[in-house]
JSON list of C-alpha atoms in Angstrom, two decimals:
[
{"chain": "O", "resi": 1111, "resn": "GLY", "atom": "CA", "xyz": [14.92, 1.55, -7.53]},
{"chain": "O", "resi": 1112, "resn": "ALA", "atom": "CA", "xyz": [11.43, 1.05, -8.86]},
{"chain": "O", "resi": 1113, "resn": "VAL", "atom": "CA", "xyz": [9.51, 4.30, -9.26]},
{"chain": "O", "resi": 1114, "resn": "VAL", "atom": "CA", "xyz": [5.79, 4.67, -9.69]},
{"chain": "O", "resi": 1115, "resn": "SER", "atom": "CA", "xyz": [4.45, 8.02, -10.82]},
{"chain": "O", "resi": 1116, "resn": "GLN", "atom": "CA", "xyz": [0.84, 9.00, -10.25]},
{"chain": "O", "resi": 1117, "resn": "HIS", "atom": "CA", "xyz": [-0.84, 12.02, -11.77]},
{"chain": "O", "resi": 1118, "resn": "PRO", "atom": "CA", "xyz": [-2.49, 14.29, -10.85]},
{"chain": "O", "resi": 1119, "resn": "SER", "atom": "CA", "xyz": [-1.58, 14.57, -7.19]},
{"chain": "O", "resi": 1120, "resn": "TRP", "atom": "CA", "xyz": [-4.79, 16.41, -6.47]},
{"chain": "O", "resi": 1121, "resn": "VAL", "atom": "CA", "xyz": [-7.89, 17.32, -8.38]},
{"chain": "O", "resi": 1122, "resn": "ILE", "atom": "CA", "xyz": [-11.10, 19.20, -7.65]},
{"chain": "O", "resi": 1123, "resn": "CYS", "atom": "CA", "xyz": [-14.04, 18.57, -9.92]},
{"chain": "O", "resi": 1124, "resn": "LYS", "atom": "CA", "xyz": [-17.73, 19.28, -10.07]},
{"chain": "O", "resi": 1125, "resn": "SER", "atom": "CA", "xyz": [-20.32, 16.65, -9.39]},
{"chain": "O", "resi": 1126, "resn": "GLY", "atom": "CA", "xyz": [-21.24, 14.74, -12.53]},
{"chain": "O", "resi": 1127, "resn": "THR", "atom": "CA", "xyz": [-17.92, 15.11, -14.29]},
{"chain": "O", "resi": 1128, "resn": "SER", "atom": "CA", "xyz": [-15.36, 12.38, -14.89]},
{"chain": "O", "resi": 1129, "resn": "VAL", "atom": "CA", "xyz": [-11.79, 12.34, -13.64]},
{"chain": "O", "resi": 1130, "resn": "LYS", "atom": "CA", "xyz": [-8.90, 10.29, -14.98]},
{"chain": "O", "resi": 1131, "resn": "ILE", "atom": "CA", "xyz": [-5.95, 9.32, -12.81]},
{"chain": "O", "resi": 1132, "resn": "GLU", "atom": "CA", "xyz": [-2.78, 7.95, -14.37]},
{"chain": "O", "resi": 1133, "resn": "CYS", "atom": "CA", "xyz": [-0.32, 5.53, -12.84]},
{"chain": "O", "resi": 1134, "resn": "ARG", "atom": "CA", "xyz": [3.01, 4.93, -14.55]},
{"chain": "O", "resi": 1135, "resn": "SER", "atom": "CA", "xyz": [5.89, 2.65, -13.74]},
{"chain": "O", "resi": 1136, "resn": "LEU", "atom": "CA", "xyz": [8.89, 4.72, -14.74]},
{"chain": "O", "resi": 1137, "resn": "ASP", "atom": "CA", "xyz": [11.79, 2.31, -14.74]},
{"chain": "O", "resi": 1138, "resn": "PHE", "atom": "CA", "xyz": [10.24, -1.11, -14.88]},
{"chain": "O", "resi": 1139, "resn": "GLN", "atom": "CA", "xyz": [7.45, -2.98, -16.60]},
{"chain": "O", "resi": 1140, "resn": "ALA", "atom": "CA", "xyz": [4.41, -3.72, -14.51]},
{"chain": "O", "resi": 1141, "resn": "THR", "atom": "CA", "xyz": [2.09, -6.41, -15.80]},
{"chain": "O", "resi": 1142, "resn": "THR", "atom": "CA", "xyz": [-0.03, -5.89, -12.70]},
{"chain": "O", "resi": 1143, "resn": "MET", "atom": "CA", "xyz": [-0.99, -2.68, -10.99]},
{"chain": "O", "resi": 1144, "resn": "PHE", "atom": "CA", "xyz": [-3.28, -2.20, -8.02]},
{"chain": "O", "resi": 1145, "resn": "TRP", "atom": "CA", "xyz": [-5.67, 0.62, -7.24]},
{"chain": "O", "resi": 1146, "resn": "TYR", "atom": "CA", "xyz": [-6.49, 1.50, -3.66]},
{"chain": "O", "resi": 1147, "resn": "ARG", "atom": "CA", "xyz": [-8.75, 3.96, -1.95]},
{"chain": "O", "resi": 1148, "resn": "GLN", "atom": "CA", "xyz": [-7.98, 5.36, 1.45]},
{"chain": "O", "resi": 1149, "resn": "PHE", "atom": "CA", "xyz": [-10.26, 7.26, 3.79]},
{"chain": "O", "resi": 1150, "resn": "PRO", "atom": "CA", "xyz": [-8.84, 9.50, 6.50]},
{"chain": "O", "resi": 1151, "resn": "LYS", "atom": "CA", "xyz": [-7.08, 7.57, 9.23]},
{"chain": "O", "resi": 1152, "resn": "GLN", "atom": "CA", "xyz": [-7.94, 4.26, 7.66]},
{"chain": "O", "resi": 1153, "resn": "SER", "atom": "CA", "xyz": [-5.86, 1.66, 5.92]},
{"chain": "O", "resi": 1154, "resn": "LEU", "atom": "CA", "xyz": [-5.70, 0.99, 2.22]},
{"chain": "O", "resi": 1155, "resn": "MET", "atom": "CA", "xyz": [-8.77, -0.53, 0.62]},
{"chain": "O", "resi": 1156, "resn": "LEU", "atom": "CA", "xyz": [-8.05, -2.49, -2.54]},
{"chain": "O", "resi": 1157, "resn": "MET", "atom": "CA", "xyz": [-10.43, -1.47, -5.29]},
{"chain": "O", "resi": 1158, "resn": "ALA", "atom": "CA", "xyz": [-9.16, -3.46, -8.23]},
{"chain": "O", "resi": 1159, "resn": "THR", "atom": "CA", "xyz": [-6.25, -5.31, -9.74]},
{"chain": "O", "resi": 1160, "resn": "SER", "atom": "CA", "xyz": [-5.28, -4.05, -13.16]},
{"chain": "O", "resi": 1161, "resn": "ASN", "atom": "CA", "xyz": [-3.70, -6.50, -15.58]},
{"chain": "O", "resi": 1162, "resn": "GLU", "atom": "CA", "xyz": [-2.01, -5.38, -18.78]},
{"chain": "O", "resi": 1163, "resn": "GLY", "atom": "CA", "xyz": [-4.01, -6.32, -21.83]},
{"chain": "O", "resi": 1164, "resn": "SER", "atom": "CA", "xyz": [-6.99, -7.76, -19.99]},
{"chain": "O", "resi": 1165, "resn": "LYS", "atom": "CA", "xyz": [-9.93, -6.67, -17.91]},
{"chain": "O", "resi": 1166, "resn": "ALA", "atom": "CA", "xyz": [-9.36, -5.49, -14.39]},
{"chain": "O", "resi": 1167, "resn": "THR", "atom": "CA", "xyz": [-10.44, -7.60, -11.45]},
{"chain": "O", "resi": 1168, "resn": "TYR", "atom": "CA", "xyz": [-12.64, -5.60, -9.10]},
{"chain": "O", "resi": 1169, "resn": "GLU", "atom": "CA", "xyz": [-13.10, -6.20, -5.40]},
{"chain": "O", "resi": 1170, "resn": "GLN", "atom": "CA", "xyz": [-16.53, -6.91, -4.07]},
{"chain": "O", "resi": 1171, "resn": "GLY", "atom": "CA", "xyz": [-18.59, -3.79, -3.70]},
{"chain": "O", "resi": 1172, "resn": "VAL", "atom": "CA", "xyz": [-16.58, -1.71, -6.18]},
{"chain": "O", "resi": 1173, "resn": "GLU", "atom": "CA", "xyz": [-18.66, -0.60, -9.16]},
{"chain": "O", "resi": 1174, "resn": "LYS", "atom": "CA", "xyz": [-16.98, -1.47, -12.43]},
{"chain": "O", "resi": 1175, "resn": "ASP", "atom": "CA", "xyz": [-18.92, 1.09, -14.41]},
{"chain": "O", "resi": 1176, "resn": "LYS", "atom": "CA", "xyz": [-18.13, 3.78, -11.88]},
{"chain": "O", "resi": 1177, "resn": "PHE", "atom": "CA", "xyz": [-14.41, 3.16, -11.64]},
{"chain": "O", "resi": 1178, "resn": "LEU", "atom": "CA", "xyz": [-13.11, 2.36, -15.11]},
{"chain": "O", "resi": 1179, "resn": "ILE", "atom": "CA", "xyz": [-9.66, 0.86, -15.24]},
{"chain": "O", "resi": 1180, "resn": "ASN", "atom": "CA", "xyz": [-7.53, 0.58, -18.35]},
{"chain": "O", "resi": 1181, "resn": "HIS", "atom": "CA", "xyz": [-4.09, -1.02, -18.44]},
{"chain": "O", "resi": 1182, "resn": "ALA", "atom": "CA", "xyz": [-3.13, -0.57, -22.04]},
{"chain": "O", "resi": 1183, "resn": "SER", "atom": "CA", "xyz": [0.62, -0.91, -21.72]},
{"chain": "O", "resi": 1184, "resn": "LEU", "atom": "CA", "xyz": [3.22, -2.40, -19.40]},
{"chain": "O", "resi": 1185, "resn": "THR", "atom": "CA", "xyz": [3.93, 0.98, -17.89]},
{"chain": "O", "resi": 1186, "resn": "LEU", "atom": "CA", "xyz": [0.56, 2.71, -17.68]},
{"chain": "O", "resi": 1187, "resn": "SER", "atom": "CA", "xyz": [-2.72, 2.06, -15.93]},
{"chain": "O", "resi": 1188, "resn": "THR", "atom": "CA", "xyz": [-5.53, 4.59, -15.65]},
{"chain": "O", "resi": 1189, "resn": "LEU", "atom": "CA", "xyz": [-8.46, 4.89, -13.29]},
{"chain": "O", "resi": 1190, "resn": "THR", "atom": "CA", "xyz": [-11.40, 6.98, -14.42]},
{"chain": "O", "resi": 1191, "resn": "VAL", "atom": "CA", "xyz": [-13.98, 7.99, -11.87]},
{"chain": "O", "resi": 1192, "resn": "THR", "atom": "CA", "xyz": [-17.09, 8.48, -13.96]},
{"chain": "O", "resi": 1193, "resn": "SER", "atom": "CA", "xyz": [-19.92, 10.83, -13.04]},
{"chain": "O", "resi": 1194, "resn": "ALA", "atom": "CA", "xyz": [-18.18, 11.72, -9.82]},
{"chain": "O", "resi": 1195, "resn": "HIS", "atom": "CA", "xyz": [-20.18, 12.55, -6.72]},
{"chain": "O", "resi": 1196, "resn": "PRO", "atom": "CA", "xyz": [-19.09, 14.06, -3.41]},
{"chain": "O", "resi": 1197, "resn": "GLU", "atom": "CA", "xyz": [-19.00, 10.62, -1.81]},
{"chain": "O", "resi": 1198, "resn": "ASP", "atom": "CA", "xyz": [-16.26, 9.67, -4.28]},
{"chain": "O", "resi": 1199, "resn": "SER", "atom": "CA", "xyz": [-13.99, 12.24, -2.67]},
{"chain": "O", "resi": 1200, "resn": "SER", "atom": "CA", "xyz": [-11.07, 10.30, -1.31]},
{"chain": "O", "resi": 1201, "resn": "PHE", "atom": "CA", "xyz": [-7.36, 9.55, -1.62]},
{"chain": "O", "resi": 1202, "resn": "TYR", "atom": "CA", "xyz": [-6.66, 7.16, -4.47]},
{"chain": "O", "resi": 1203, "resn": "ILE", "atom": "CA", "xyz": [-3.33, 5.33, -4.64]},
{"chain": "O", "resi": 1204, "resn": "CYS", "atom": "CA", "xyz": [-1.91, 3.06, -7.29]},
{"chain": "O", "resi": 1205, "resn": "SER", "atom": "CA", "xyz": [0.87, 0.56, -6.86]},
{"chain": "O", "resi": 1206, "resn": "ALA", "atom": "CA", "xyz": [2.88, -1.79, -8.99]},
{"chain": "O", "resi": 1207, "resn": "ARG", "atom": "CA", "xyz": [5.20, -4.63, -8.29]},
{"chain": "O", "resi": 1208, "resn": "GLY", "atom": "CA", "xyz": [8.63, -4.35, -9.75]},
{"chain": "O", "resi": 1209, "resn": "GLY", "atom": "CA", "xyz": [12.30, -3.74, -9.31]},
{"chain": "O", "resi": 1210, "resn": "GLN", "atom": "CA", "xyz": [14.91, -6.21, -8.15]},
{"chain": "O", "resi": 1211, "resn": "GLY", "atom": "CA", "xyz": [13.51, -9.67, -7.88]},
{"chain": "O", "resi": 1212, "resn": "ALA", "atom": "CA", "xyz": [10.50, -8.98, -10.04]},
{"chain": "O", "resi": 1213, "resn": "ALA", "atom": "CA", "xyz": [11.54, -11.57, -12.58]},
{"chain": "O", "resi": 1214, "resn": "MET", "atom": "CA", "xyz": [11.56, -14.15, -9.80]},
{"chain": "O", "resi": 1215, "resn": "GLY", "atom": "CA", "xyz": [8.07, -13.15, -8.70]},
{"chain": "O", "resi": 1216, "resn": "ASN", "atom": "CA", "xyz": [9.47, -11.86, -5.44]},
{"chain": "O", "resi": 1217, "resn": "SER", "atom": "CA", "xyz": [9.51, -8.11, -5.29]},
{"chain": "O", "resi": 1218, "resn": "PRO", "atom": "CA", "xyz": [7.78, -5.47, -3.19]},
{"chain": "O", "resi": 1219, "resn": "LEU", "atom": "CA", "xyz": [4.92, -3.21, -4.12]},
{"chain": "O", "resi": 1220, "resn": "HIS", "atom": "CA", "xyz": [5.87, 0.34, -4.92]},
{"chain": "O", "resi": 1221, "resn": "PHE", "atom": "CA", "xyz": [3.30, 3.07, -4.58]},
{"chain": "O", "resi": 1222, "resn": "GLY", "atom": "CA", "xyz": [2.55, 6.22, -6.48]},
{"chain": "O", "resi": 1223, "resn": "ASN", "atom": "CA", "xyz": [2.19, 9.39, -4.45]},
{"chain": "O", "resi": 1224, "resn": "GLY", "atom": "CA", "xyz": [-1.57, 9.22, -4.54]},
{"chain": "O", "resi": 1225, "resn": "THR", "atom": "CA", "xyz": [-4.30, 11.47, -5.90]},
{"chain": "O", "resi": 1226, "resn": "ARG", "atom": "CA", "xyz": [-6.54, 13.43, -3.60]},
{"chain": "O", "resi": 1227, "resn": "LEU", "atom": "CA", "xyz": [-9.90, 13.81, -5.29]},
{"chain": "O", "resi": 1228, "resn": "THR", "atom": "CA", "xyz": [-12.41, 16.36, -4.09]},
{"chain": "O", "resi": 1229, "resn": "VAL", "atom": "CA", "xyz": [-15.81, 16.42, -5.74]},
{"chain": "O", "resi": 1230, "resn": "THR", "atom": "CA", "xyz": [-17.87, 19.54, -5.09]},
{"chain": "H", "resi": 1250, "resn": "GLU", "atom": "CA", "xyz": [-10.30, -15.47, 4.77]},
{"chain": "H", "resi": 1251, "resn": "ASP", "atom": "CA", "xyz": [-6.77, -14.09, 4.71]},
{"chain": "H", "resi": 1252, "resn": "LYS", "atom": "CA", "xyz": [-6.10, -11.66, 7.54]},
{"chain": "H", "resi": 1253, "resn": "VAL", "atom": "CA", "xyz": [-3.30, -9.39, 8.70]},
{"chain": "H", "resi": 1254, "resn": "VAL", "atom": "CA", "xyz": [-3.48, -7.89, 12.17]},
{"chain": "H", "resi": 1255, "resn": "GLN", "atom": "CA", "xyz": [-1.29, -5.14, 13.56]},
{"chain": "H", "resi": 1256, "resn": "SER", "atom": "CA", "xyz": [-0.78, -3.98, 17.11]},
{"chain": "H", "resi": 1257, "resn": "PRO", "atom": "CA", "xyz": [-0.91, -1.58, 18.67]},
{"chain": "H", "resi": 1258, "resn": "LEU", "atom": "CA", "xyz": [-3.19, 0.44, 16.42]},
{"chain": "H", "resi": 1259, "resn": "SER", "atom": "CA", "xyz": [-1.74, 3.64, 17.78]},
{"chain": "H", "resi": 1260, "resn": "LEU", "atom": "CA", "xyz": [1.24, 4.52, 19.90]},
{"chain": "H", "resi": 1261, "resn": "VAL", "atom": "CA", "xyz": [2.59, 7.74, 21.37]},
{"chain": "H", "resi": 1262, "resn": "VAL", "atom": "CA", "xyz": [6.21, 7.90, 22.50]},
{"chain": "H", "resi": 1263, "resn": "HIS", "atom": "CA", "xyz": [8.87, 10.51, 23.16]},
{"chain": "H", "resi": 1264, "resn": "GLU", "atom": "CA", "xyz": [11.98, 11.11, 21.14]},
{"chain": "H", "resi": 1265, "resn": "GLY", "atom": "CA", "xyz": [14.70, 8.67, 22.00]},
{"chain": "H", "resi": 1266, "resn": "ASP", "atom": "CA", "xyz": [12.34, 5.86, 22.93]},
{"chain": "H", "resi": 1267, "resn": "THR", "atom": "CA", "xyz": [12.51, 2.45, 21.27]},
{"chain": "H", "resi": 1268, "resn": "VAL", "atom": "CA", "xyz": [9.31, 1.03, 19.81]},
{"chain": "H", "resi": 1269, "resn": "THR", "atom": "CA", "xyz": [8.26, -2.39, 18.62]},
{"chain": "H", "resi": 1270, "resn": "LEU", "atom": "CA", "xyz": [5.41, -2.75, 16.18]},
{"chain": "H", "resi": 1271, "resn": "ASN", "atom": "CA", "xyz": [3.73, -6.10, 15.70]},
{"chain": "H", "resi": 1272, "resn": "CYS", "atom": "CA", "xyz": [2.22, -7.78, 12.69]},
{"chain": "H", "resi": 1273, "resn": "SER", "atom": "CA", "xyz": [0.58, -11.20, 12.73]},
{"chain": "H", "resi": 1274, "resn": "TYR", "atom": "CA", "xyz": [-1.05, -12.96, 9.85]},
{"chain": "H", "resi": 1275, "resn": "GLU", "atom": "CA", "xyz": [-3.32, -15.83, 8.91]},
{"chain": "H", "resi": 1276, "resn": "VAL", "atom": "CA", "xyz": [-3.17, -16.54, 5.20]},
{"chain": "H", "resi": 1277, "resn": "THR", "atom": "CA", "xyz": [-3.66, -19.52, 2.99]},
{"chain": "H", "resi": 1278, "resn": "ASN", "atom": "CA", "xyz": [-0.46, -18.96, 1.04]},
{"chain": "H", "resi": 1279, "resn": "PHE", "atom": "CA", "xyz": [2.49, -16.95, 2.26]},
{"chain": "H", "resi": 1280, "resn": "ARG", "atom": "CA", "xyz": [5.00, -15.52, -0.16]},
{"chain": "H", "resi": 1281, "resn": "SER", "atom": "CA", "xyz": [6.53, -12.60, 1.72]},
{"chain": "H", "resi": 1282, "resn": "LEU", "atom": "CA", "xyz": [5.79, -9.96, 4.32]},
{"chain": "H", "resi": 1283, "resn": "LEU", "atom": "CA", "xyz": [6.36, -6.28, 3.69]},
{"chain": "H", "resi": 1284, "resn": "TRP", "atom": "CA", "xyz": [6.56, -3.20, 5.87]},
{"chain": "H", "resi": 1285, "resn": "TYR", "atom": "CA", "xyz": [5.70, 0.28, 4.67]},
{"chain": "H", "resi": 1286, "resn": "LYS", "atom": "CA", "xyz": [5.80, 3.76, 6.20]},
{"chain": "H", "resi": 1287, "resn": "GLN", "atom": "CA", "xyz": [3.02, 6.15, 5.28]},
{"chain": "H", "resi": 1288, "resn": "GLU", "atom": "CA", "xyz": [3.26, 9.80, 6.13]},
{"chain": "H", "resi": 1289, "resn": "LYS", "atom": "CA", "xyz": [1.01, 12.27, 4.37]},
{"chain": "H", "resi": 1290, "resn": "LYS", "atom": "CA", "xyz": [1.14, 10.68, 0.97]},
{"chain": "H", "resi": 1291, "resn": "ALA", "atom": "CA", "xyz": [1.47, 7.15, -0.29]},
{"chain": "H", "resi": 1292, "resn": "PRO", "atom": "CA", "xyz": [3.33, 4.39, 1.53]},
{"chain": "H", "resi": 1293, "resn": "THR", "atom": "CA", "xyz": [7.06, 4.04, 1.10]},
{"chain": "H", "resi": 1294, "resn": "PHE", "atom": "CA", "xyz": [8.69, 0.64, 1.15]},
{"chain": "H", "resi": 1295, "resn": "LEU", "atom": "CA", "xyz": [10.78, -0.32, 4.17]},
{"chain": "H", "resi": 1296, "resn": "PHE", "atom": "CA", "xyz": [11.45, -4.06, 4.21]},
{"chain": "H", "resi": 1297, "resn": "MET", "atom": "CA", "xyz": [10.48, -7.29, 2.54]},
{"chain": "H", "resi": 1298, "resn": "LEU", "atom": "CA", "xyz": [10.89, -10.47, 4.55]},
{"chain": "H", "resi": 1299, "resn": "THR", "atom": "CA", "xyz": [10.72, -13.96, 3.18]},
{"chain": "H", "resi": 1300, "resn": "SER", "atom": "CA", "xyz": [12.78, -16.11, 5.53]},
{"chain": "H", "resi": 1301, "resn": "SER", "atom": "CA", "xyz": [12.40, -16.68, 9.25]},
{"chain": "H", "resi": 1302, "resn": "GLY", "atom": "CA", "xyz": [14.97, -15.42, 11.68]},
{"chain": "H", "resi": 1303, "resn": "ILE", "atom": "CA", "xyz": [16.93, -13.19, 9.33]},
{"chain": "H", "resi": 1304, "resn": "GLU", "atom": "CA", "xyz": [16.92, -9.63, 10.55]},
{"chain": "H", "resi": 1305, "resn": "LYS", "atom": "CA", "xyz": [16.73, -6.86, 8.03]},
{"chain": "H", "resi": 1306, "resn": "LYS", "atom": "CA", "xyz": [18.17, -3.55, 9.10]},
{"chain": "H", "resi": 1307, "resn": "SER", "atom": "CA", "xyz": [18.19, -0.03, 7.78]},
{"chain": "H", "resi": 1308, "resn": "GLY", "atom": "CA", "xyz": [19.60, 2.60, 10.07]},
{"chain": "H", "resi": 1309, "resn": "ARG", "atom": "CA", "xyz": [17.51, 2.72, 13.21]},
{"chain": "H", "resi": 1310, "resn": "LEU", "atom": "CA", "xyz": [14.87, 0.42, 11.76]},
{"chain": "H", "resi": 1311, "resn": "SER", "atom": "CA", "xyz": [15.00, -3.33, 11.81]},
{"chain": "H", "resi": 1312, "resn": "SER", "atom": "CA", "xyz": [12.56, -6.13, 11.20]},
{"chain": "H", "resi": 1313, "resn": "ILE", "atom": "CA", "xyz": [12.38, -9.87, 11.58]},
{"chain": "H", "resi": 1314, "resn": "LEU", "atom": "CA", "xyz": [9.96, -12.59, 10.55]},
{"chain": "H", "resi": 1315, "resn": "ASP", "atom": "CA", "xyz": [8.84, -15.73, 12.35]},
{"chain": "H", "resi": 1316, "resn": "LYS", "atom": "CA", "xyz": [7.09, -18.01, 9.88]},
{"chain": "H", "resi": 1317, "resn": "LYS", "atom": "CA", "xyz": [6.40, -20.65, 12.48]},
{"chain": "H", "resi": 1318, "resn": "GLU", "atom": "CA", "xyz": [4.50, -18.29, 14.77]},
{"chain": "H", "resi": 1319, "resn": "LEU", "atom": "CA", "xyz": [3.19, -16.23, 11.84]},
{"chain": "H", "resi": 1320, "resn": "PHE", "atom": "CA", "xyz": [4.32, -12.80, 12.89]},
{"chain": "H", "resi": 1321, "resn": "SER", "atom": "CA", "xyz": [6.81, -10.06, 12.26]},
{"chain": "H", "resi": 1322, "resn": "ILE", "atom": "CA", "xyz": [8.07, -7.15, 14.29]},
{"chain": "H", "resi": 1323, "resn": "LEU", "atom": "CA", "xyz": [9.37, -3.78, 13.25]},
{"chain": "H", "resi": 1324, "resn": "ASN", "atom": "CA", "xyz": [11.75, -2.11, 15.69]},
{"chain": "H", "resi": 1325, "resn": "ILE", "atom": "CA", "xyz": [12.64, 1.54, 15.70]},
{"chain": "H", "resi": 1326, "resn": "THR", "atom": "CA", "xyz": [15.39, 2.63, 18.06]},
{"chain": "H", "resi": 1327, "resn": "ALA", "atom": "CA", "xyz": [16.14, 6.18, 19.23]},
{"chain": "H", "resi": 1328, "resn": "THR", "atom": "CA", "xyz": [12.91, 7.44, 17.71]},
{"chain": "H", "resi": 1329, "resn": "GLN", "atom": "CA", "xyz": [12.74, 10.89, 16.16]},
{"chain": "H", "resi": 1330, "resn": "THR", "atom": "CA", "xyz": [9.78, 13.11, 15.39]},
{"chain": "H", "resi": 1331, "resn": "GLY", "atom": "CA", "xyz": [10.30, 12.27, 11.73]},
{"chain": "H", "resi": 1332, "resn": "ASP", "atom": "CA", "xyz": [9.39, 8.68, 12.50]},
{"chain": "H", "resi": 1333, "resn": "SER", "atom": "CA", "xyz": [5.81, 9.77, 13.15]},
{"chain": "H", "resi": 1334, "resn": "ALA", "atom": "CA", "xyz": [3.74, 7.97, 10.54]},
{"chain": "H", "resi": 1335, "resn": "VAL", "atom": "CA", "xyz": [1.44, 5.05, 9.95]},
{"chain": "H", "resi": 1336, "resn": "TYR", "atom": "CA", "xyz": [3.33, 1.80, 9.58]},
{"chain": "H", "resi": 1337, "resn": "LEU", "atom": "CA", "xyz": [1.65, -0.75, 7.37]},
{"chain": "H", "resi": 1338, "resn": "CYS", "atom": "CA", "xyz": [2.29, -4.45, 7.23]},
{"chain": "H", "resi": 1339, "resn": "ALA", "atom": "CA", "xyz": [1.29, -6.44, 4.15]},
{"chain": "H", "resi": 1340, "resn": "VAL", "atom": "CA", "xyz": [1.50, -10.08, 3.14]},
{"chain": "H", "resi": 1341, "resn": "ASP", "atom": "CA", "xyz": [2.00, -11.21, -0.44]},
{"chain": "H", "resi": 1342, "resn": "THR", "atom": "CA", "xyz": [-0.20, -14.27, -0.83]},
{"chain": "H", "resi": 1343, "resn": "ASN", "atom": "CA", "xyz": [0.12, -14.97, -4.53]},
{"chain": "H", "resi": 1344, "resn": "TYR", "atom": "CA", "xyz": [3.50, -14.16, -6.07]},
{"chain": "H", "resi": 1345, "resn": "GLY", "atom": "CA", "xyz": [2.82, -10.47, -6.30]},
{"chain": "H", "resi": 1346, "resn": "GLN", "atom": "CA", "xyz": [-0.75, -10.85, -7.53]},
{"chain": "H", "resi": 1347, "resn": "ASN", "atom": "CA", "xyz": [-2.41, -10.32, -4.17]},
{"chain": "H", "resi": 1348, "resn": "PHE", "atom": "CA", "xyz": [-1.34, -8.32, -1.14]},
{"chain": "H", "resi": 1349, "resn": "VAL", "atom": "CA", "xyz": [-3.29, -8.28, 2.11]},
{"chain": "H", "resi": 1350, "resn": "PHE", "atom": "CA", "xyz": [-2.74, -5.17, 4.21]},
{"chain": "H", "resi": 1351, "resn": "GLY", "atom": "CA", "xyz": [-3.09, -4.76, 7.94]},
{"chain": "H", "resi": 1352, "resn": "PRO", "atom": "CA", "xyz": [-4.86, -1.74, 9.44]},
{"chain": "H", "resi": 1353, "resn": "GLY", "atom": "CA", "xyz": [-1.61, 0.00, 10.26]},
{"chain": "H", "resi": 1354, "resn": "THR", "atom": "CA", "xyz": [-0.04, 1.31, 13.46]},
{"chain": "H", "resi": 1355, "resn": "ARG", "atom": "CA", "xyz": [-0.16, 5.08, 13.89]},
{"chain": "H", "resi": 1356, "resn": "LEU", "atom": "CA", "xyz": [3.05, 6.14, 15.62]},
{"chain": "H", "resi": 1357, "resn": "SER", "atom": "CA", "xyz": [3.40, 9.60, 17.09]},
{"chain": "H", "resi": 1358, "resn": "VAL", "atom": "CA", "xyz": [6.80, 10.66, 18.36]},
{"chain": "H", "resi": 1359, "resn": "LEU", "atom": "CA", "xyz": [6.70, 13.70, 20.61]},
{"chain": "H", "resi": 1360, "resn": "PRO", "atom": "CA", "xyz": [9.69, 16.01, 21.01]}
]
């Protein structure tokens, strides 16, 4: 089945530094990947839709310059949290659509395992 | 505005019980409805439903969609403690380009 790999699974960084999170589709090509943020005991909050070869589409309220998204290939999207602050600490999850039925535009989202970011 | 609602938001049962989780939606365009299970990490895919009245089944889990009444249910029979998780419902509204998630149902199964 479709596998999405996300790395790192957890990261601790100091305030003011930047952190890059990678999301890879391992056995399928993903023209579109999604980045979510999740706070404890809350549902997924879509941050942005990442399209291969073009600029990401950000949801309202998500700072583009703060959360840089690059989708340079059909199997890799990256999210960089720039100048991280403690309030950016959260669980970040990527997902991609793929697997059986993808060619017909009818396939489920598959999620990476998430990255827990802690900014001190 | 597209909306997905789940109920109950939380549920506590004992092992062996049967539970029914509900998902209703109001969206402009409906492509499919998906169920996910989220434990400590990211959600794992359970079912994708596109047609009304056709039950999908996997072990003790089953799900069905009613496109006329705009809802889906997820049934879990003979629950086990390992079923404890948040169950998310999502609707694909644009051929895989947009998914609207519900708030999730937090299920706790006690031994």
